[in-house]
Structure formats: structure tokens, C-alpha cells
Coordinates of N, CA and C in Angstrom, one line a residue:
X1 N -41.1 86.6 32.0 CA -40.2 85.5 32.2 C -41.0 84.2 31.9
X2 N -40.8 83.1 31.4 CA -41.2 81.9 31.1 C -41.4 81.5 32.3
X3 N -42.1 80.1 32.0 CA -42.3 79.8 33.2 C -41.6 78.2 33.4
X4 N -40.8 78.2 34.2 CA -40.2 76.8 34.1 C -40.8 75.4 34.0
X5 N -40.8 74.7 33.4 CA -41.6 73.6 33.5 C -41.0 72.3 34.6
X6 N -42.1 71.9 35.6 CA -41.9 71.2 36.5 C -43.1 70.1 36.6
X7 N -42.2 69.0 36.6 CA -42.8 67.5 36.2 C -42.5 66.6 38.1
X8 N -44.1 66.1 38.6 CA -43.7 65.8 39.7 C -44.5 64.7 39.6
X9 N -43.5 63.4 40.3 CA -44.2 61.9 41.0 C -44.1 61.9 42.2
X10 N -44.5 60.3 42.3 CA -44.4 59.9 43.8 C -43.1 60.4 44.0
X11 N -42.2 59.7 44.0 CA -41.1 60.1 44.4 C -39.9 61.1 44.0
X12 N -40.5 61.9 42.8 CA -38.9 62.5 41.8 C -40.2 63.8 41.8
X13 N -38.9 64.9 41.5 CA -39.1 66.1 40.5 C -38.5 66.1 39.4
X14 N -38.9 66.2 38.4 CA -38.4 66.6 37.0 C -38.2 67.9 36.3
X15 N -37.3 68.6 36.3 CA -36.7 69.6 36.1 C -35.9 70.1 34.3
X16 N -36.1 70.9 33.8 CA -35.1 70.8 32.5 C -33.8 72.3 33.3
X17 N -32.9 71.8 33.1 CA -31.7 72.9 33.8 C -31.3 73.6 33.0
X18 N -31.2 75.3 33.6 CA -30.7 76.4 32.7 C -29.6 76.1 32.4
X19 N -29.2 77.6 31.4 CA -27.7 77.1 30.6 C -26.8 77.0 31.5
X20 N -26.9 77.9 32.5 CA -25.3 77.7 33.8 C -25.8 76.5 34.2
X21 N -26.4 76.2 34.4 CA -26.7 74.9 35.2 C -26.0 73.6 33.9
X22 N -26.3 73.8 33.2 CA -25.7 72.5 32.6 C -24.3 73.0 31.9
X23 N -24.0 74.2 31.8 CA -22.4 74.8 31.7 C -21.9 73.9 33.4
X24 N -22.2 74.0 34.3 CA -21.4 73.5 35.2 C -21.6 71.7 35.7
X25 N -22.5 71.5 34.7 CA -22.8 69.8 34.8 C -21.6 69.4 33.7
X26 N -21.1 70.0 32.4 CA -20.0 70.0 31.8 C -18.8 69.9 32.4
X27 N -18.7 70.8 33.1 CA -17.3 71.2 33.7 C -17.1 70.1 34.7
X28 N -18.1 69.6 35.2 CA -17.7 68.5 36.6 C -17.7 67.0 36.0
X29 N -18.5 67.2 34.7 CA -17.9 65.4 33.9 C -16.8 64.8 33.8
X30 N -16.7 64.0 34.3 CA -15.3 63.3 33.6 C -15.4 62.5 32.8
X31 N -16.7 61.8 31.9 CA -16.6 60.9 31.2 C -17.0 61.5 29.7
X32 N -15.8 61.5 29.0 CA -15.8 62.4 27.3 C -16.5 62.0 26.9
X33 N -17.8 61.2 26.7 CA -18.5 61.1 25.5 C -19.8 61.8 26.5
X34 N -19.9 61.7 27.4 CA -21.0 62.4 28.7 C -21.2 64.2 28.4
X35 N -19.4 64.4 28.4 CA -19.2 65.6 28.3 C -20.0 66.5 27.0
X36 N -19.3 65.4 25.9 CA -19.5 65.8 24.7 C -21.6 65.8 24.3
X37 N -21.4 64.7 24.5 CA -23.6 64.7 24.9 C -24.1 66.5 25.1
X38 N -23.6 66.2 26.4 CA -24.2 67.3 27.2 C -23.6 68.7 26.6
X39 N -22.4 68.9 26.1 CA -22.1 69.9 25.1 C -23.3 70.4 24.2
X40 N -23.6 69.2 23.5 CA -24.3 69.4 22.3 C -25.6 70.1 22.6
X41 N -26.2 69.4 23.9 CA -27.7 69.5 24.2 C -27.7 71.0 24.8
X42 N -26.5 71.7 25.6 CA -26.2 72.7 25.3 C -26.2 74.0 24.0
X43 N -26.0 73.2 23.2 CA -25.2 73.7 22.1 C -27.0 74.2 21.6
X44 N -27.4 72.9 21.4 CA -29.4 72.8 21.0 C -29.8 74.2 21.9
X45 N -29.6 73.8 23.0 CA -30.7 74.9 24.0 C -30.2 76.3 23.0
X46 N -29.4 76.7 22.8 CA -28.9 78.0 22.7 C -29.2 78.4 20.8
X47 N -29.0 77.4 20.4 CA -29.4 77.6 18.4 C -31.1 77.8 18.8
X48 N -31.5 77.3 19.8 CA -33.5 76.6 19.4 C -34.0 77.4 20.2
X49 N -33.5 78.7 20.8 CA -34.0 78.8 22.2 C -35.9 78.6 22.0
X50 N -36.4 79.0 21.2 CA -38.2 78.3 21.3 C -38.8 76.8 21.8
X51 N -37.2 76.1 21.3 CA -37.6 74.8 21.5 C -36.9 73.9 22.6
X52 N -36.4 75.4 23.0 CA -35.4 74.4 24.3 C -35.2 73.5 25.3
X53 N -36.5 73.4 25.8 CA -37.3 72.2 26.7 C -37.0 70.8 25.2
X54 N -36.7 70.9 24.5 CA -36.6 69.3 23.7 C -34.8 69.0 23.5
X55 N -34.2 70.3 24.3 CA -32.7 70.2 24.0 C -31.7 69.9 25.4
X56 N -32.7 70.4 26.5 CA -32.0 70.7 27.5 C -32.5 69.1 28.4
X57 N -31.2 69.5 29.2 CA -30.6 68.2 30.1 C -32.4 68.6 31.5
X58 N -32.7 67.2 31.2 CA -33.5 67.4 32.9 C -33.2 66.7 33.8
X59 N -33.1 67.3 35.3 CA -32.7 66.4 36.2 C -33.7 65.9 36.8
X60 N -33.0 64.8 37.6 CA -34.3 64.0 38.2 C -33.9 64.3 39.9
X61 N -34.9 64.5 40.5 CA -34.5 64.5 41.9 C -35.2 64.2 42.4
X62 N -35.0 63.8 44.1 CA -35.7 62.9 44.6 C -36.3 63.9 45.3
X63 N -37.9 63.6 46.0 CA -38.6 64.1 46.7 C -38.8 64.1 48.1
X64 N -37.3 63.6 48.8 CA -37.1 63.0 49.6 C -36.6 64.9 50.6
X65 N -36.3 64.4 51.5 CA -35.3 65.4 52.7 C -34.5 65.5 51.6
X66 N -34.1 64.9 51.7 CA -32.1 65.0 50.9 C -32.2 66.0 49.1
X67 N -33.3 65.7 48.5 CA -33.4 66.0 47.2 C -32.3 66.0 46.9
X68 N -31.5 65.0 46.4 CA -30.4 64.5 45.8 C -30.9 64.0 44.3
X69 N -30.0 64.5 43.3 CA -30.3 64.3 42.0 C -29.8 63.0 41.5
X70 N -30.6 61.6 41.0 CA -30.5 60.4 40.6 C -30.2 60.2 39.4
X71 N -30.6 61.2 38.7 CA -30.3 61.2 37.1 C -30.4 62.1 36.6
X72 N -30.3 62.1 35.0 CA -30.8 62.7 34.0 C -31.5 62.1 32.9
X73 N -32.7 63.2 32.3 CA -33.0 62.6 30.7 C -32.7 63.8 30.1
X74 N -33.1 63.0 29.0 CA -33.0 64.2 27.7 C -33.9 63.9 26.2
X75 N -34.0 65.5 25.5 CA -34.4 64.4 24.2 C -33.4 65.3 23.0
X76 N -33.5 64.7 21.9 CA -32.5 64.9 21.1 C -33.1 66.0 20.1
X77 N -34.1 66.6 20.4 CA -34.7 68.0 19.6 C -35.8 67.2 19.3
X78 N -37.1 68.6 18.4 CA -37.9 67.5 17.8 C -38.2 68.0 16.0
X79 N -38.2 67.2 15.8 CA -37.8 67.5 14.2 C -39.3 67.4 13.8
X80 N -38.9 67.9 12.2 CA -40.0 67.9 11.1 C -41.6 67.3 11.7
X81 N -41.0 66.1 11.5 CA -42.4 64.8 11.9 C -43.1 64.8 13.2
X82 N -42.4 65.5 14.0 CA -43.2 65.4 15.5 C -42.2 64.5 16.2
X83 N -41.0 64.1 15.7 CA -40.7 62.6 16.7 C -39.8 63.7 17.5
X84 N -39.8 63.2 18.8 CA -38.6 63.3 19.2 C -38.1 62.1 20.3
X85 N -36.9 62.1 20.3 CA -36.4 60.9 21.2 C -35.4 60.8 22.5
X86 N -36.1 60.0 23.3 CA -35.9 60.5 24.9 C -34.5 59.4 25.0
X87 N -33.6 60.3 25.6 CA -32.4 59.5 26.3 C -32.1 59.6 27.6
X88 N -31.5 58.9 28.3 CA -31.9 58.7 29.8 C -30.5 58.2 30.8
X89 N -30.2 58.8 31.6 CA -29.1 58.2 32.7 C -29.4 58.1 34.1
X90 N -29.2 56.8 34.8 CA -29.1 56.8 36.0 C -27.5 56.5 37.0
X91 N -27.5 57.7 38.3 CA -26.4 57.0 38.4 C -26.4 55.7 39.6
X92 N -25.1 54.9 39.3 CA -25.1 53.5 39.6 C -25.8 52.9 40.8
X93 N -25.3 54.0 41.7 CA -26.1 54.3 43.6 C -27.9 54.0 43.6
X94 N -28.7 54.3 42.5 CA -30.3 54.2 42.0 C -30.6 53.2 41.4
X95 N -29.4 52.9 40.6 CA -30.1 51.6 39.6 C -31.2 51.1 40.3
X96 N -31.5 50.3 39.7 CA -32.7 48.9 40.5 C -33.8 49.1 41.5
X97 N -34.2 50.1 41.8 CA -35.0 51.3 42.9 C -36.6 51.7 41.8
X98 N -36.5 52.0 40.6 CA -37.4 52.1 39.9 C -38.0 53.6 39.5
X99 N -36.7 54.2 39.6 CA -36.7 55.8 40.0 C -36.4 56.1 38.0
X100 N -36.0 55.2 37.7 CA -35.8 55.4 36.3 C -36.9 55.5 35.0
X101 N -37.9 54.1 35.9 CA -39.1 53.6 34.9 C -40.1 55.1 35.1
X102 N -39.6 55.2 36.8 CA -41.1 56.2 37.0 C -40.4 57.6 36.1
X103 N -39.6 57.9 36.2 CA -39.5 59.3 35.5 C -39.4 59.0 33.8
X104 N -39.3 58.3 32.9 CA -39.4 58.2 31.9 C -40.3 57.7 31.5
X105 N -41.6 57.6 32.3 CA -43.2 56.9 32.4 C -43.5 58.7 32.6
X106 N -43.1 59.3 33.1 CA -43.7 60.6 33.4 C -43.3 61.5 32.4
X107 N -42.0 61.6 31.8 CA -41.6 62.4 30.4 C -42.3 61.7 29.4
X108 N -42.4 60.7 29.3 CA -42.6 60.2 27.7 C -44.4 60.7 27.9
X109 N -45.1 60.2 28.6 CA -46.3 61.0 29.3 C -46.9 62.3 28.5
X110 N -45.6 63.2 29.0 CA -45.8 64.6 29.2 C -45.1 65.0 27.8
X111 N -44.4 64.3 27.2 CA -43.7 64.7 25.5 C -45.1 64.5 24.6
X112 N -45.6 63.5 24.6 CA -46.2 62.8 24.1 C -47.8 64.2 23.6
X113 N -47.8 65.0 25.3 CA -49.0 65.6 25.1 C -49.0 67.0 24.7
X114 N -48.0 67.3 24.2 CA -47.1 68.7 23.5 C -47.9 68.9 22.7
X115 N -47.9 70.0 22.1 CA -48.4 70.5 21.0 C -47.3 69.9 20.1
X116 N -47.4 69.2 18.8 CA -46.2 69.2 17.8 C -45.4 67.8 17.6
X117 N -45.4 66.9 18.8 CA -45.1 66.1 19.0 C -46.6 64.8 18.5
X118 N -45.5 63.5 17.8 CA -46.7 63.1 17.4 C -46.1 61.6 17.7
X119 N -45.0 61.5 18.4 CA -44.1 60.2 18.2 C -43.4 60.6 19.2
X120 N -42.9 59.9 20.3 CA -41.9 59.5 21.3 C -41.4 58.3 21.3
X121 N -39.8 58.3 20.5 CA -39.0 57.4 20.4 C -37.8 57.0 21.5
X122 N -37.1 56.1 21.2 CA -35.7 55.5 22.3 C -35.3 54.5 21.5
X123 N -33.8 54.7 21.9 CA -32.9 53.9 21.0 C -32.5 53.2 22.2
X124 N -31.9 52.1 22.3 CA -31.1 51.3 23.0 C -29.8 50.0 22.8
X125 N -29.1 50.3 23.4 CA -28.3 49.4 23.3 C -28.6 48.0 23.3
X126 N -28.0 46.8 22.3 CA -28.9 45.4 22.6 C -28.1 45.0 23.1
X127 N -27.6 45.4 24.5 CA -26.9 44.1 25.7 C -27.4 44.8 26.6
X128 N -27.8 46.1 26.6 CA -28.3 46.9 28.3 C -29.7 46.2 28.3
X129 N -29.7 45.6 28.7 CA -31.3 44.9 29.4 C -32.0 45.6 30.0
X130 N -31.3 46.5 31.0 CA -32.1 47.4 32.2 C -32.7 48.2 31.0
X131 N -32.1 48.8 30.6 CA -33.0 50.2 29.7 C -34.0 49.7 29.1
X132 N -33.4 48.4 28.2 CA -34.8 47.7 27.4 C -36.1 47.4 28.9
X133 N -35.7 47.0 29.5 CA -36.7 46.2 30.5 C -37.6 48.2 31.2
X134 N -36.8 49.1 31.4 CA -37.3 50.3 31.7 C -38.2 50.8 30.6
X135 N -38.5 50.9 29.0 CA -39.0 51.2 28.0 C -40.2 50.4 28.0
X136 N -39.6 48.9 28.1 CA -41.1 48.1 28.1 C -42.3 48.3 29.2
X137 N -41.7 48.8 30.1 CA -42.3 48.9 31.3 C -43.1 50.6 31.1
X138 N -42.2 51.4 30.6 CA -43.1 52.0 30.5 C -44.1 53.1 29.7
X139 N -44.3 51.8 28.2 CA -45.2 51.4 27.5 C -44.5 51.9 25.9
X140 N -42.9 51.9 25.9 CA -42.6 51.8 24.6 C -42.6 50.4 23.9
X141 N -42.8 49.9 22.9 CA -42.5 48.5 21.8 C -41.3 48.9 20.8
X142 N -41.2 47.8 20.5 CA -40.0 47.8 19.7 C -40.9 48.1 18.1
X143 N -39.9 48.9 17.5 CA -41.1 49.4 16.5 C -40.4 48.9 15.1
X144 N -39.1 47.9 15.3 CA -39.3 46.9 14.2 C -37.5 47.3 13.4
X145 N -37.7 48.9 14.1 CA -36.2 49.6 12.8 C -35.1 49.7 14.0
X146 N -33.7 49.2 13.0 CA -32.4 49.1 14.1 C -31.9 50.4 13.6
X147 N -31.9 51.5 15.1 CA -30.6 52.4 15.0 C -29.5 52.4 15.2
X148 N -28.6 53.4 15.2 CA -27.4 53.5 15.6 C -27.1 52.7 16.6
X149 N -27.3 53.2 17.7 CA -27.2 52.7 19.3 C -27.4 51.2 19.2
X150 N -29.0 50.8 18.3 CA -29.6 49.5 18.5 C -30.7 49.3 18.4
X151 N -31.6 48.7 18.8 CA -33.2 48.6 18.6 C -33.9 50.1 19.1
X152 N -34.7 50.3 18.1 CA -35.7 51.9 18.2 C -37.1 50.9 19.1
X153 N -37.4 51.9 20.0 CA -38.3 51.8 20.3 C -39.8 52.8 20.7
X154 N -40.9 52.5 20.3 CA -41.7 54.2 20.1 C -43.0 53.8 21.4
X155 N -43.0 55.2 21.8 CA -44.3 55.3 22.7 C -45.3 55.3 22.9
X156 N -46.0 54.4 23.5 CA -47.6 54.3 22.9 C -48.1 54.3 24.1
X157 N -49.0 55.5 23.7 CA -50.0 56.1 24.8 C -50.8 54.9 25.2
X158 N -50.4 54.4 27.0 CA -52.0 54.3 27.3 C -53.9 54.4 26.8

């Protein structure tokens, strides 16, 4: 059996969730474009299964008594070139706590030191501030090209 990959800070565990686990993160969505996301990254784990840690939904949980889950990231596979690109949710109850910067200071980290990966990107919205202000913090730049979403931004190792 593989061995699960488990990512730990000060305060979070970072987790990538099996297929039931994120079949029933589907079923409890209510927000259609959330759904549809998480469909897909499903859809990844199961075409890639070698590559499924770059497909699958990770949770973030807290290291607290309670270990209540504050979020998710994700990345969107990783292609040809080595890039792959990290996306990220907090829910509303965490914002502002800094439960966000640290766990995507710890994935982009640990992407970064993969075999195969040679680039860790993020796209962002240009009105979300928080996310922009979460990337700068921890240690993506704007790397000059507008995507879809909005400004790309890439990972630069410490």
C-alpha cells in the first residue's frame, strides 16, 4: 500500500483525501462551480492515478483538540514543463487567522521539492486582495503574465 503523504505545521495537518473522501466532499457542496472543481480533481485522481497527489483535493486541519478542517488546496496536475499550479480555499469562520499563508507556505515548500516539478504557480483574482496578500507572503511574485482568473504568480524558493 502507498504511503499517504502527510504535511505538518505549527498549527495545521495537511492531508491529500481519498476518492470516497472527496466523492462525499461533492455530494455535501452546494456551491456549482465548487462542485464542478472538485468533480474534476476527482475526475484527475482517477485518469493519473501515478500522479494523483497533484490532482487530489488536500485538507487542511487544525492541530488543535477539535481537528476541524479550515480548508482546502489543490493543484491543477503537473504537466510537461514541471509547472504545476496551487489553488487554495478558506472557509469564511478562518479567514484572517493566517492558517492560509501557513499552509500554502508549506505546500508550495513541499511541491516545489518533488521530483519533476520545476515551477510552482497561482493564479488570482485582481480584486481578492487576501489571496494576493497570502502568495506574497509566502514567497510567490508576480511573474509578469495575465491568466484566466488574473495575475499568474510563481514560486520562488527561499
Amino acid at each position: 500500500m502507498k504511503k499517504t503523504i502527510v504535511l505538518k505545521t505549527e498549527h495545521l495537518t495537511i492531508y491529500p483525501l481519498s476518492d470516497s473522501e472527496m466523492e462525499n466532499l461533492i455530494v455535501v457542496e452546494s456551491d456549482t462551480d465548487m462542485k464542478q472543481a472538485y468533480s474534476e480533481m476527482l475526475d484527475g485522481c482517477k485518469q493519473n492515478p501515478e500522479h494523483r497527489i497533484w490532482y487530489a483535493i488536500w485538507n487542511i486541519q487544525l492541530n488543535d483538540e477539535t481537528g476541524k478542517s479550515v480548508g482546502d488546496l489543490s493543484f491543477k496536475g503537473l504537466d510537461s514543463n514541471g509547472l504545476v499550479e496551487i489553488g487554495y480555499g478558506i472557509k469564511k469562520e478562518y479567514e484572517g487567522q493566517g492558517y492560509m499563508t501557513e499552509a500554502v507556505t508549506a505546500m508550495a515548500r513541499w511541491a516545489s521539492e518533488q521530483i519533476g516539478v520545476n515551477y510552482v504557480e497561482a493564479e488570482t483574482d485582481p480584486d481578492n486582495k487576501a489571496s494576493q496578500r497570502v502568495l506574497e507572503k509566502t514567497g510567490f511574485r508576480l511573474n509578469g503574465i495575465m491568466g484566466v482568473e488574473g495575475p499568474r504568480y510563481v514560486f520562488k524558493k527561499a
